[in-house]
mmCIF file of C-alpha atoms in Angstrom:
data_model
loop_
_atom_site.group_PDB
_atom_site.id
_atom_site.type_symbol
_atom_site.label_atom_id
_atom_site.label_comp_id
_atom_site.label_asym_id
_atom_site.label_seq_id
_atom_site.Cartn_x
_atom_site.Cartn_y
_atom_site.Cartn_z
ATOM 1 C CA MET H 1373 45.179 136.019 129.027
ATOM 2 C CA LEU H 1374 43.095 134.271 131.535
ATOM 3 C CA LEU H 1375 40.178 136.716 130.703
ATOM 4 C CA ALA H 1376 40.786 136.006 126.771
ATOM 5 C CA GLU H 1377 40.882 132.369 127.437
ATOM 6 C CA TRP H 1378 37.534 132.711 129.501
ATOM 7 C CA ARG H 1379 35.737 134.145 126.702
ATOM 8 C CA LYS H 1380 37.139 131.849 124.169
ATOM 9 C CA LEU H 1381 35.581 128.950 126.012
ATOM 10 C CA LYS H 1382 32.416 130.923 126.663
ATOM 11 C CA LEU H 1383 32.471 130.271 130.252
ATOM 12 C CA PRO H 1384 29.933 131.956 132.497
ATOM 13 C CA PHE H 1385 30.767 135.675 133.808
ATOM 14 C CA ALA H 1386 28.027 135.862 136.345
ATOM 15 C CA ASP H 1387 25.286 133.775 138.005
ATOM 16 C CA GLU H 1388 27.418 130.507 138.667
ATOM 17 C CA THR H 1389 29.508 128.461 141.032
ATOM 18 C CA VAL H 1390 32.533 127.496 139.746
ATOM 19 C CA ILE H 1391 34.899 125.060 141.626
ATOM 20 C CA VAL H 1392 38.536 125.497 141.643
ATOM 21 C CA ALA H 1393 40.910 122.806 142.222
ATOM 22 C CA VAL H 1394 43.640 123.916 143.996
ATOM 23 C CA SER H 1395 47.032 121.628 145.134
ATOM 24 C CA GLY H 1396 48.825 124.395 146.321
ATOM 25 C CA GLY H 1397 51.268 124.190 143.727
ATOM 26 C CA ALA H 1398 52.023 127.204 141.547
ATOM 27 C CA ASP H 1399 49.843 126.207 138.556
ATOM 28 C CA SER H 1400 46.853 125.894 140.570
ATOM 29 C CA THR H 1401 47.494 128.645 142.935
ATOM 30 C CA ALA H 1402 47.851 131.283 139.980
ATOM 31 C CA LEU H 1403 44.662 129.983 138.537
ATOM 32 C CA LEU H 1404 43.188 130.920 141.981
ATOM 33 C CA LEU H 1405 44.924 134.347 142.188
ATOM 34 C CA ALA H 1406 44.130 135.103 138.759
ATOM 35 C CA LEU H 1407 40.599 134.450 139.078
ATOM 36 C CA HIS H 1408 40.386 136.477 142.233
ATOM 37 C CA GLU H 1409 42.155 139.400 140.541
ATOM 38 C CA LEU H 1410 39.429 139.491 137.701
ATOM 39 C CA ARG H 1411 36.686 139.413 140.541
ATOM 40 C CA SER H 1412 38.521 142.368 142.176
ATOM 41 C CA ALA H 1413 38.521 144.349 138.982
ATOM 42 C CA HIS H 1414 34.938 143.356 138.460
ATOM 43 C CA LYS H 1415 35.590 141.563 135.349
ATOM 44 C CA LEU H 1416 33.989 138.589 136.644
ATOM 45 C CA SER H 1417 31.352 137.764 139.082
ATOM 46 C CA VAL H 1418 31.109 134.021 139.330
ATOM 47 C CA LYS H 1419 30.995 132.390 143.042
ATOM 48 C CA ILE H 1420 34.162 130.718 143.619
ATOM 49 C CA CYS H 1421 34.629 127.427 145.731
ATOM 50 C CA VAL H 1422 38.232 126.173 146.254
ATOM 51 C CA ALA H 1423 38.546 122.196 146.644
ATOM 52 C CA HIS H 1424 41.563 120.226 147.787
ATOM 53 C CA LEU H 1425 42.010 116.657 148.076
ATOM 54 C CA ASP H 1426 44.727 115.457 150.726
ATOM 55 C CA HIS H 1427 45.767 112.064 149.094
ATOM 56 C CA LYS H 1428 47.280 110.795 152.186
ATOM 57 C CA LEU H 1429 50.854 110.120 150.189
ATOM 58 C CA ARG H 1430 53.066 112.362 152.194
ATOM 59 C CA LYS H 1431 53.339 113.223 155.885
ATOM 60 C CA SER H 1432 53.066 116.741 154.832
ATOM 61 C CA SER H 1433 49.779 116.181 153.011
ATOM 62 C CA THR H 1434 47.829 117.575 156.030
ATOM 63 C CA LYS H 1435 50.248 120.609 156.214
ATOM 64 C CA ASP H 1436 49.275 121.396 152.727
ATOM 65 C CA ALA H 1437 45.542 120.980 153.111
ATOM 66 C CA LYS H 1438 45.765 123.805 155.871
ATOM 67 C CA TRP H 1439 47.825 125.807 153.403
ATOM 68 C CA VAL H 1440 45.352 125.936 150.894
ATOM 69 C CA ALA H 1441 42.400 126.490 153.379
ATOM 70 C CA ALA H 1442 44.211 129.530 154.732
ATOM 71 C CA LEU H 1443 44.530 130.912 151.232
ATOM 72 C CA ALA H 1444 41.227 130.264 150.468
ATOM 73 C CA GLU H 1445 40.132 132.072 153.524
ATOM 74 C CA LYS H 1446 42.366 135.020 153.092
ATOM 75 C CA LEU H 1447 41.234 135.611 149.600
ATOM 76 C CA GLY H 1448 37.531 135.255 150.853
ATOM 77 C CA TYR H 1449 36.343 131.964 149.156
ATOM 78 C CA GLU H 1450 35.165 128.677 150.759
ATOM 79 C CA CYS H 1451 37.096 125.738 150.784
ATOM 80 C CA VAL H 1452 36.367 122.111 150.740
ATOM 81 C CA ILE H 1453 39.031 119.761 151.867
ATOM 82 C CA GLY H 1454 38.455 116.182 151.134
ATOM 83 C CA ARG H 1455 40.705 113.064 152.125
ATOM 84 C CA SER H 1456 41.307 109.701 150.474
ATOM 85 C CA LYS H 1457 43.556 107.027 151.223
ATOM 86 C CA VAL H 1458 44.962 106.787 147.572
ATOM 87 C CA ALA H 1459 47.843 104.043 148.152
ATOM 88 C CA GLU H 1460 45.176 101.440 149.850
ATOM 89 C CA ILE H 1461 42.807 102.159 146.674
ATOM 90 C CA ALA H 1462 45.745 101.715 144.500
ATOM 91 C CA ARG H 1463 46.815 98.416 146.142
ATOM 92 C CA ALA H 1464 43.174 96.934 146.304
ATOM 93 C CA ASN H 1465 42.129 97.798 142.615
ATOM 94 C CA ALA H 1466 45.906 96.762 141.462
ATOM 95 C CA ASP H 1467 46.295 100.126 140.073
ATOM 96 C CA ASN H 1468 49.293 102.431 139.532
ATOM 97 C CA LEU H 1469 49.431 105.193 141.934
ATOM 98 C CA GLU H 1470 49.376 107.771 139.864
ATOM 99 C CA GLN H 1471 45.991 106.597 138.155
ATOM 100 C CA ALA H 1472 44.545 105.877 141.522
ATOM 101 C CA ALA H 1473 45.147 109.626 142.529
ATOM 102 C CA ARG H 1474 44.071 110.949 139.433
ATOM 103 C CA GLU H 1475 40.434 108.981 139.798
ATOM 104 C CA ALA H 1476 40.271 109.691 143.552
ATOM 105 C CA ARG H 1477 40.912 113.506 142.857
ATOM 106 C CA TYR H 1478 38.146 113.638 139.856
ATOM 107 C CA ASP H 1479 35.723 111.776 141.915
ATOM 108 C CA PHE H 1480 36.120 114.241 144.891
ATOM 109 C CA LEU H 1481 35.748 117.393 142.095
ATOM 110 C CA GLU H 1482 32.783 115.650 140.786
ATOM 111 C CA ARG H 1483 31.289 115.000 144.120
ATOM 112 C CA THR H 1484 32.269 118.629 145.405
ATOM 113 C CA ALA H 1485 30.596 120.262 141.895
ATOM 114 C CA LYS H 1486 27.331 118.479 142.693
ATOM 115 C CA ARG H 1487 26.951 119.373 146.328
ATOM 116 C CA LYS H 1488 27.525 122.990 145.227
ATOM 117 C CA SER H 1489 25.576 123.094 142.629
ATOM 118 C CA ALA H 1490 28.219 124.003 140.033
ATOM 119 C CA LYS H 1491 28.427 123.274 136.559
ATOM 120 C CA TYR H 1492 32.250 123.675 136.078
ATOM 121 C CA VAL H 1493 35.502 122.371 137.754
ATOM 122 C CA LEU H 1494 38.543 124.415 137.072
ATOM 123 C CA THR H 1495 42.162 122.840 137.193
ATOM 124 C CA GLY H 1496 45.349 124.393 136.672
ATOM 125 C CA HIS H 1497 46.740 122.082 134.072
ATOM 126 C CA THR H 1498 49.672 123.904 131.766
ATOM 127 C CA MET H 1499 50.887 123.665 128.394
ATOM 128 C CA ASP H 1500 53.907 121.827 130.114
ATOM 129 C CA ASP H 1501 51.534 119.282 131.591
ATOM 130 C CA GLN H 1502 50.045 118.913 127.897
ATOM 131 C CA ALA H 1503 53.373 118.092 126.460
ATOM 132 C CA GLU H 1504 53.705 115.336 129.030
ATOM 133 C CA THR H 1505 50.541 113.999 128.670
ATOM 134 C CA VAL H 1506 51.321 113.581 124.902
ATOM 135 C CA LEU H 1507 54.813 111.937 125.395
ATOM 136 C CA LEU H 1508 53.406 109.457 127.814
ATOM 137 C CA ARG H 1509 50.658 108.497 125.490
ATOM 138 C CA PHE H 1510 53.048 108.529 122.635
ATOM 139 C CA MET H 1511 55.655 105.929 124.532
ATOM 140 C CA ARG H 1512 52.328 104.029 125.165
ATOM 141 C CA GLY H 1513 51.208 103.647 121.237
ATOM 142 C CA SER H 1514 48.082 105.773 121.849
ATOM 143 C CA ALA H 1515 46.298 106.527 118.585
ATOM 144 C CA GLY H 1516 45.444 109.875 117.156
ATOM 145 C CA ALA H 1517 42.855 110.588 119.774
ATOM 146 C CA GLY H 1518 45.241 110.159 122.623
ATOM 147 C CA LEU H 1519 47.706 111.989 121.109
ATOM 148 C CA GLY H 1520 45.705 114.954 120.968
ATOM 149 C CA GLY H 1521 46.277 115.332 124.779
ATOM 150 C CA MET H 1522 44.134 116.968 127.022
ATOM 151 C CA GLU H 1523 41.296 118.877 126.192
ATOM 152 C CA LEU H 1524 40.485 122.446 127.127
ATOM 153 C CA LEU H 1525 36.736 121.806 128.078
ATOM 154 C CA ARG H 1526 35.142 118.286 128.348
ATOM 155 C CA PRO H 1527 32.778 116.323 130.377
ATOM 156 C CA LEU H 1528 34.053 115.716 134.179
ATOM 157 C CA GLY H 1529 32.743 112.015 133.697
ATOM 158 C CA THR H 1530 30.905 109.649 131.514
ATOM 159 C CA ASN H 1531 27.428 111.125 131.065
ATOM 160 C CA SER H 1532 28.049 113.932 133.504
ATOM 161 C CA THR H 1533 26.796 117.197 133.049
ATOM 162 C CA ILE H 1534 29.728 118.943 135.031
ATOM 163 C CA LYS H 1535 32.209 120.235 132.719
ATOM 164 C CA LEU H 1536 36.019 119.945 133.549
ATOM 165 C CA VAL H 1537 37.854 123.297 132.159
ATOM 166 C CA ARG H 1538 41.486 123.653 131.622
ATOM 167 C CA PRO H 1539 41.796 127.363 131.273
ATOM 168 C CA LEU H 1540 45.749 127.569 131.746
ATOM 169 C CA LEU H 1541 46.394 124.698 129.093
ATOM 170 C CA ARG H 1542 48.124 127.344 126.685
ATOM 171 C CA THR H 1543 50.074 128.961 129.524
ATOM 172 C CA ARG H 1544 53.661 127.684 130.236
ATOM 173 C CA ARG H 1545 54.467 126.807 133.655
ATOM 174 C CA SER H 1546 57.159 129.229 134.324
ATOM 175 C CA ASP H 1547 54.382 131.917 133.703
ATOM 176 C CA THR H 1548 52.477 130.426 136.572
ATOM 177 C CA GLU H 1549 55.536 130.322 138.774
ATOM 178 C CA ASN H 1550 56.411 134.447 138.026
ATOM 179 C CA TYR H 1551 52.629 135.370 138.288
ATOM 180 C CA CYS H 1552 52.644 133.770 141.926
ATOM 181 C CA ARG H 1553 55.800 135.731 142.559
ATOM 182 C CA LEU H 1554 54.348 138.971 140.936
ATOM 183 C CA ARG H 1555 51.622 138.505 143.354
ATOM 184 C CA LYS H 1556 53.843 138.067 146.201
ATOM 185 C CA THR H 1557 52.251 134.626 147.027
ATOM 186 C CA GLU H 1558 54.119 131.582 148.008
ATOM 187 C CA PHE H 1559 53.218 128.170 146.384
ATOM 188 C CA LEU H 1560 53.779 124.841 147.695
ATOM 189 C CA HIS H 1561 56.211 121.968 146.113
ATOM 190 C CA ASP H 1562 55.169 118.568 146.222
ATOM 191 C CA GLU H 1563 58.379 116.303 146.822
ATOM 192 C CA MET H 1564 56.706 113.594 144.705
ATOM 193 C CA ASN H 1565 57.091 115.646 141.720
ATOM 194 C CA ASP H 1566 60.934 115.119 141.902
ATOM 195 C CA ASP H 1567 60.567 111.400 142.420
ATOM 196 C CA GLN H 1568 61.592 109.488 139.222
ATOM 197 C CA LYS H 1569 60.002 106.295 139.840
ATOM 198 C CA PHE H 1570 56.963 108.209 138.234
ATOM 199 C CA ALA H 1571 57.136 108.130 134.576
ATOM 200 C CA ARG H 1572 55.798 111.588 134.293
ATOM 201 C CA VAL H 1573 58.394 112.749 136.593
ATOM 202 C CA LYS H 1574 61.178 111.216 134.306
ATOM 203 C CA VAL H 1575 59.618 112.641 131.141
ATOM 204 C CA ARG H 1576 59.731 116.032 133.031
ATOM 205 C CA GLN H 1577 63.066 115.860 134.360
ATOM 206 C CA GLN H 1578 64.925 113.733 131.672
ATOM 207 C CA LEU H 1579 63.077 113.616 128.045
ATOM 208 C CA LEU H 1580 61.989 117.042 127.792
ATOM 209 C CA PRO H 1581 65.231 118.569 128.712
ATOM 210 C CA LEU H 1582 66.892 116.462 126.108
ATOM 211 C CA MET H 1583 64.181 117.372 123.501
ATOM 212 C CA GLN H 1584 64.916 120.918 124.387
ATOM 213 C CA SER H 1585 68.579 120.724 123.476
ATOM 214 C CA PHE H 1586 67.125 119.986 119.821
ATOM 215 C CA ASN H 1587 64.417 122.191 120.000
ATOM 216 C CA ASN H 1588 63.809 125.011 122.940
ATOM 217 C CA LYS H 1589 60.575 125.597 121.872
ATOM 218 C CA VAL H 1590 59.735 121.908 121.935
ATOM 219 C CA VAL H 1591 56.568 122.092 124.533
ATOM 220 C CA GLU H 1592 54.922 124.626 122.229
ATOM 221 C CA ALA H 1593 55.706 122.567 119.497
ATOM 222 C CA ILE H 1594 53.946 119.492 121.122
ATOM 223 C CA SER H 1595 51.085 121.503 122.116
ATOM 224 C CA ARG H 1596 50.402 122.540 118.523
ATOM 225 C CA THR H 1597 50.851 119.403 117.174
ATOM 226 C CA ALA H 1598 48.224 118.175 119.904
ATOM 227 C CA THR H 1599 45.651 120.657 118.932
ATOM 228 C CA GLN H 1600 46.130 119.891 115.462
ATOM 229 C CA LEU H 1601 45.321 116.319 116.165
ATOM 230 C CA ARG H 1602 42.378 116.787 118.257
ATOM 231 C CA GLU H 1603 40.959 118.994 115.573
ATOM 232 C CA ASP H 1604 41.498 115.892 112.982
ATOM 233 C CA SER H 1605 40.185 113.954 115.827
ATOM 234 C CA ASP H 1606 37.024 115.937 115.860
ATOM 235 C CA VAL H 1607 36.114 115.747 112.567
ATOM 236 C CA LEU H 1608 36.751 112.110 112.352
ATOM 237 C CA VAL H 1609 34.214 111.635 115.672
ATOM 238 C CA ASN H 1610 30.962 112.602 113.410
ATOM 239 C CA ASN H 1611 32.073 109.994 110.324
ATOM 240 C CA SER H 1612 32.880 107.276 112.918
ATOM 241 C CA ASP H 1613 29.396 108.033 114.495
ATOM 242 C CA ALA H 1614 27.893 107.454 111.104
ATOM 243 C CA LEU H 1615 29.738 104.153 110.520
ATOM 244 C CA LEU H 1616 28.580 102.686 113.571
ATOM 245 C CA LYS H 1617 25.171 103.239 112.908
ATOM 246 C CA GLN H 1618 25.676 101.741 109.486
ATOM 247 C CA ALA H 1619 27.396 98.687 111.197
ATOM 248 C CA ALA H 1620 25.139 98.173 114.133
ATOM 249 C CA VAL H 1621 22.930 94.902 113.809
ATOM 250 C CA LEU H 1622 19.498 96.977 115.152
ATOM 251 C CA ASP H 1623 17.788 93.515 116.060
ATOM 252 C CA HIS H 1624 20.457 92.428 118.432
ATOM 253 C CA LEU H 1625 22.146 93.897 121.540
ATOM 254 C CA ASP H 1626 24.264 92.253 123.867
ATOM 255 C CA ASP H 1627 22.216 91.392 126.734
ATOM 256 C CA GLU H 1628 24.529 92.050 129.217
ATOM 257 C CA THR H 1629 26.077 95.372 128.144
ATOM 258 C CA GLU H 1630 23.112 96.683 125.887
ATOM 259 C CA THR H 1631 26.047 97.164 123.360
ATOM 260 C CA PRO H 1632 25.229 96.814 119.637
ATOM 261 C CA VAL H 1633 26.701 93.914 117.775
ATOM 262 C CA LEU H 1634 28.459 95.049 114.780
ATOM 263 C CA ASP H 1635 28.572 93.770 111.089
ATOM 264 C CA VAL H 1636 32.044 92.679 110.075
ATOM 265 C CA LYS H 1637 31.487 93.504 106.661
ATOM 266 C CA VAL H 1638 30.596 97.034 106.767
ATOM 267 C CA LEU H 1639 33.415 97.723 108.892
ATOM 268 C CA ALA H 1640 35.853 95.981 106.819
ATOM 269 C CA ALA H 1641 34.871 98.078 103.618
ATOM 270 C CA ALA H 1642 35.433 101.240 105.414
ATOM 271 C CA PRO H 1643 38.781 103.228 105.422
ATOM 272 C CA PRO H 1644 41.276 101.986 108.121
ATOM 273 C CA ALA H 1645 41.440 105.282 110.219
ATOM 274 C CA LEU H 1646 37.447 105.724 110.316
ATOM 275 C CA ARG H 1647 37.079 102.213 111.057
ATOM 276 C CA ARG H 1648 39.554 102.137 114.056
ATOM 277 C CA ARG H 1649 38.194 105.312 115.447
ATOM 278 C CA ALA H 1650 34.550 103.698 115.402
ATOM 279 C CA LEU H 1651 35.764 100.667 116.923
ATOM 280 C CA ARG H 1652 37.462 102.659 119.604
ATOM 281 C CA GLN H 1653 34.168 104.732 120.110
ATOM 282 C CA TRP H 1654 32.489 101.377 120.499
ATOM 283 C CA ILE H 1655 34.422 99.548 123.183
ATOM 284 C CA SER H 1656 35.126 102.729 125.061
ATOM 285 C CA ALA H 1657 31.094 103.061 125.165
ATOM 286 C CA ALA H 1658 30.874 99.573 126.016
ATOM 287 C CA ARG H 1659 33.700 99.484 128.821
ATOM 288 C CA GLY H 1660 32.657 103.022 130.099
ATOM 289 C CA SER H 1661 36.045 104.602 129.549
ATOM 290 C CA SER H 1662 39.048 104.354 127.232
ATOM 291 C CA ARG H 1663 41.304 103.701 130.195
ATOM 292 C CA ARG H 1664 44.347 101.558 129.416
ATOM 293 C CA LEU H 1665 42.876 101.029 125.744
ATOM 294 C CA GLU H 1666 46.065 101.210 123.645
ATOM 295 C CA MET H 1667 46.491 100.883 120.060
ATOM 296 C CA VAL H 1668 48.052 97.396 120.228
ATOM 297 C CA HIS H 1669 44.285 96.600 121.563
ATOM 298 C CA MET H 1670 42.542 98.153 118.528
ATOM 299 C CA LEU H 1671 44.972 96.368 115.969
ATOM 300 C CA ALA H 1672 44.322 93.185 117.396
ATOM 301 C CA VAL H 1673 39.966 93.968 117.641
ATOM 302 C CA GLU H 1674 40.826 95.076 113.929
ATOM 303 C CA LYS H 1675 42.305 92.006 113.099
ATOM 304 C CA LEU H 1676 39.378 90.273 113.719
ATOM 305 C CA LEU H 1677 37.865 91.588 110.706
ATOM 306 C CA GLU H 1678 39.902 89.563 108.277
ATOM 307 C CA GLY H 1679 39.092 86.158 107.011
ATOM 308 C CA ALA H 1680 35.508 84.685 107.639
ATOM 309 C CA ALA H 1681 36.185 82.158 110.578
ATOM 310 C CA GLY H 1682 34.484 83.163 113.884
ATOM 311 C CA GLY H 1683 34.919 81.968 117.314
ATOM 312 C CA ARG H 1684 38.174 84.098 117.949
ATOM 313 C CA VAL H 1685 38.450 86.647 120.716
ATOM 314 C CA VAL H 1686 40.607 89.470 121.769
ATOM 315 C CA GLU H 1687 41.088 90.145 125.426
ATOM 316 C CA LEU H 1688 41.093 93.825 126.469
ATOM 317 C CA PRO H 1689 42.262 95.718 130.046
ATOM 318 C CA GLY H 1690 39.858 95.521 132.979
ATOM 319 C CA GLY H 1691 38.221 92.199 132.141
ATOM 320 C CA THR H 1692 36.415 92.765 128.803
ATOM 321 C CA ARG H 1693 36.839 90.840 125.594
ATOM 322 C CA VAL H 1694 35.503 91.370 121.680
ATOM 323 C CA ARG H 1695 34.557 88.125 120.284
ATOM 324 C CA LYS H 1696 33.974 87.515 116.553
ATOM 325 C CA LYS H 1697 31.176 85.145 115.897
ATOM 326 C CA ARG H 1698 30.489 84.384 111.897
ATOM 327 C CA ASN H 1699 30.268 88.068 110.443
ATOM 328 C CA ARG H 1700 29.422 89.641 113.781
ATOM 329 C CA LEU H 1701 31.536 91.428 116.653
ATOM 330 C CA GLU H 1702 30.043 91.105 120.309
ATOM 331 C CA PHE H 1703 31.437 92.951 123.325
ATOM 332 C CA GLU H 1704 31.883 90.996 126.321
ATOM 333 C CA LYS H 1705 32.145 92.046 129.876
ATOM 334 C CA HIS H 1706 33.372 89.671 132.599
ATOM 335 C CA GLY H 1707 34.857 92.124 135.042
ATOM 336 C CA ALA H 1708 34.861 95.792 136.620
ATOM 337 C CA GLU H 1709 36.165 98.479 134.732
ATOM 338 C CA GLY H 1710 37.412 102.095 135.613
ATOM 339 C CA LYS H 1711 36.104 105.408 135.182
ATOM 340 C CA ILE H 1712 36.507 108.114 132.389
ATOM 341 C CA ASP H 1713 40.057 108.646 131.214
#
């Protein structure tokens, strides 16, 4: 299955280094074992570097890092261990723990990829992770792009040439666990995955089981829906790019952000779905990410297009705002913002 996905994603078969993010859980362990099996069968000749970030959130985290390093050594691969005091970072940035951990992990993976001259970073996200992500975004009121879930392949960061790859995204979590057992390899269990103070854990342990009582294939159904929404979203991207070019006031850029000022009349005349997508792209590019940007914010910005009055402002997360001046929309940045979502 991994080999078929590898071909579909047009990933390199040789002469490249790939970074494999391994937490020690069943999903990432199965990914590493499957890659090792393909290399042993001479179906893949890429160089593998294992990467593990110790988030310092649990007393056992140091032991987990040693376990991953030992597994990598047993299989014959280099292992890079990073450390980050995620809890302190979250407090300093007034961020939630899950988001801070995610950002620290991707920062570490990007640094590691650059040091190893690797163009690809692989993670063990599965179809179950996809379903959880879509449900979390749905409850936050995300638009179609957000409900498209995680991508199989995307840039690791803003303007990054390194690709983030999720080759197990069409694989169930139960399959990764069974594969580890088949290979007679233990995997770690993070006790934080049982802590229901985290929204994702509540979705996994409460919401999805309830939904499965209505449809025992609900994870697959959510994944299919996400794929369809992402395909629809991809079509909108080209059209929204064209709309942004049409709406841009070429003789005026915001001095601070170099973000084009937009013509309200051009945007107001466009179909709502296309207009909303264009505005999201414009704001995300100006902020550097779409982090914490939800449908309620987009609707508020869209409302600025109504009427002729200027001087109205919409506050956005992360210390940014959109202001309407006469028949123009301007982006203003007056605080720090996070990295790619």
